[in-house]
Coordinates of C-alpha atoms in Angstrom, one line a residue:
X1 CA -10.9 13.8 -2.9
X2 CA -10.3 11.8 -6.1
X3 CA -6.7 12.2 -5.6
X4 CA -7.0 9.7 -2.4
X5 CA -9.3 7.7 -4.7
X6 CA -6.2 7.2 -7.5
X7 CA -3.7 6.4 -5.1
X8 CA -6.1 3.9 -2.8
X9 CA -6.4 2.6 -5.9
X10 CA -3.2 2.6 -7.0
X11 CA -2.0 0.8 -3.3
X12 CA -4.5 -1.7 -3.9
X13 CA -3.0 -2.9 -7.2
X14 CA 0.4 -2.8 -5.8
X15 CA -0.3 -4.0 -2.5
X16 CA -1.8 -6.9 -4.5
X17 CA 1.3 -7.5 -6.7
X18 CA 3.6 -7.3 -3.9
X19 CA 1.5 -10.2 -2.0
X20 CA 1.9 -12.2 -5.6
X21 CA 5.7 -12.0 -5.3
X22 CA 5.9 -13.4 -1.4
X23 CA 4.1 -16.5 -2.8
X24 CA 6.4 -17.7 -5.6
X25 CA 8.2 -20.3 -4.5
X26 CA 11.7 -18.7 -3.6
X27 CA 12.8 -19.3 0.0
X28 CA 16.8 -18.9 1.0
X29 CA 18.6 -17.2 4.2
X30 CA 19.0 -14.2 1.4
X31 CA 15.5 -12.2 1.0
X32 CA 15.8 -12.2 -2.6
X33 CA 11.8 -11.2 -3.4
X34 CA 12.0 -8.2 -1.1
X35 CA 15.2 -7.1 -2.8
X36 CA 13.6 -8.1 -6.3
X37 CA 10.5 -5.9 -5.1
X38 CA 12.2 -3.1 -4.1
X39 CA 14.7 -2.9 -7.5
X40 CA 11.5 -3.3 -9.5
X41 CA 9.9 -0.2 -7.7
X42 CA 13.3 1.8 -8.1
X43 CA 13.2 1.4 -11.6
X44 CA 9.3 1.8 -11.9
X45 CA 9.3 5.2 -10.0
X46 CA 12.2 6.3 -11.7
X47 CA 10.2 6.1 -14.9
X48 CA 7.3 8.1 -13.5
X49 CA 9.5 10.5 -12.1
X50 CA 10.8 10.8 -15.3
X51 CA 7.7 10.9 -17.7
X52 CA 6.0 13.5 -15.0
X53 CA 9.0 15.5 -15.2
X54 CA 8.7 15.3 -18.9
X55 CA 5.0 16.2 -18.7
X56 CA 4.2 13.1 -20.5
X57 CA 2.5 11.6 -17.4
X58 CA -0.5 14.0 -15.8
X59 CA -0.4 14.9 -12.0
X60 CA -3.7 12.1 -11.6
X61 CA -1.6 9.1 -13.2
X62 CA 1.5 10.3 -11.3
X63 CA -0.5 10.2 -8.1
X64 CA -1.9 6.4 -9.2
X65 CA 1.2 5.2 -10.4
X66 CA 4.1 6.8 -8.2
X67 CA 2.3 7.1 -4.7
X68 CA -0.1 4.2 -5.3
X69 CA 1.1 1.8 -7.0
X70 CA 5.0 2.4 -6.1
X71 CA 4.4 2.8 -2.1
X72 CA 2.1 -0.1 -2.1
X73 CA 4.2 -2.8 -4.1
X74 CA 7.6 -1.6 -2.2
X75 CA 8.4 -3.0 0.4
X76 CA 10.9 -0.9 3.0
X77 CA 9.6 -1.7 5.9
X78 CA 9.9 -5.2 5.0
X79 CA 13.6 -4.7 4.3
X80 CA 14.2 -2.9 7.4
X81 CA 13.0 -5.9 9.3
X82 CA 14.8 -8.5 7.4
X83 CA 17.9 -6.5 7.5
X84 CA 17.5 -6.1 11.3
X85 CA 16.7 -9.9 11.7
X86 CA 20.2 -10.8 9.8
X87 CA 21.7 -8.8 11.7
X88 CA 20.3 -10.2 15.0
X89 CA 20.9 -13.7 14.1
X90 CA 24.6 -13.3 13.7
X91 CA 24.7 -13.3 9.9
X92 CA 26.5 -9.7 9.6
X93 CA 28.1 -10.4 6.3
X94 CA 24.5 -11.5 4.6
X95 CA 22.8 -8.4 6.3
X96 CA 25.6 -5.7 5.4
X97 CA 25.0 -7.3 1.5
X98 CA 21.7 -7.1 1.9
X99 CA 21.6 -3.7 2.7
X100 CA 24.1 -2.5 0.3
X101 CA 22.5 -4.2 -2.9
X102 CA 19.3 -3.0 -1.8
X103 CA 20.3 0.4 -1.7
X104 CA 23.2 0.4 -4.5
X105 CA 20.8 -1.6 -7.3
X106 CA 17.9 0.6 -6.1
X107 CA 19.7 3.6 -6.6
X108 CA 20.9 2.5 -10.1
X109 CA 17.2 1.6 -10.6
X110 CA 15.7 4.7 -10.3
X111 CA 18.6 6.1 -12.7
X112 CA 17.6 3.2 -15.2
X113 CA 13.4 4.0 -15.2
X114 CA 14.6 8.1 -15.3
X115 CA 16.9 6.6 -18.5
X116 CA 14.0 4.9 -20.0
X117 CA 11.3 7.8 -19.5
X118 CA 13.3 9.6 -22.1
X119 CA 13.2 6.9 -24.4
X120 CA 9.9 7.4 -24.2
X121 CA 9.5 10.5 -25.1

């Protein structure tokens, strides 16, 4: 039981964070936040990943942090939508961008927070 309590927890604080981003001011046909989002919780789940690996980071924390915090602050669902909706409206080339920097700089994100957990240690 206190492993659903860390990542409940967890989700709150990132669900929370992720609601802060959608209200800064950005708007554009280009879903720039959700992207931002999603890099940020490449890179940040990377680093768990990477400090739990290195047993720097114990299985509690990687619960709070990597399933918590990580699958309530990212938003793929979100991106699936918007992606759809591009494509929908006719705006092929934005949507096939969209989907290929999401994936491509989330990718190299998750390399990048790896990367820095060893610095770490």
């Amino acid at each position: 039981m206190p492993g659903v309590l860390l990542v409940a927890l967890g989700g709150a604080l990132g669900s929370a964070a992720r609601y802060g981003v959608s209200l800064l001011p950005f708007r554009g046909a280009f879903p720039l936040l959700t992207l931002a989002v999603n890099l940020a919780g490449a890179v940040l789940i990377g680093l768990i990943a990477g400090l739990a690996g290195a047993g720097r980071l114990s299985s509690g924390w990687t619960l709070f942090w990597k399933t918590g915090v990580c699958g309530g602050f990212t938003t793929f669902s979100t991106f699936s939508l918007e992606s759809l909706t591009l494509f929908q409206q006719g705006r092929c080339v934005l949507g096939g961008l969209y989907v290929l920097l999401s994936l491509g700089l989330c990718l190299l994100g998750v390399a990048l927070g790896t990367r820095l957990s060893r610095l770490a240690a």
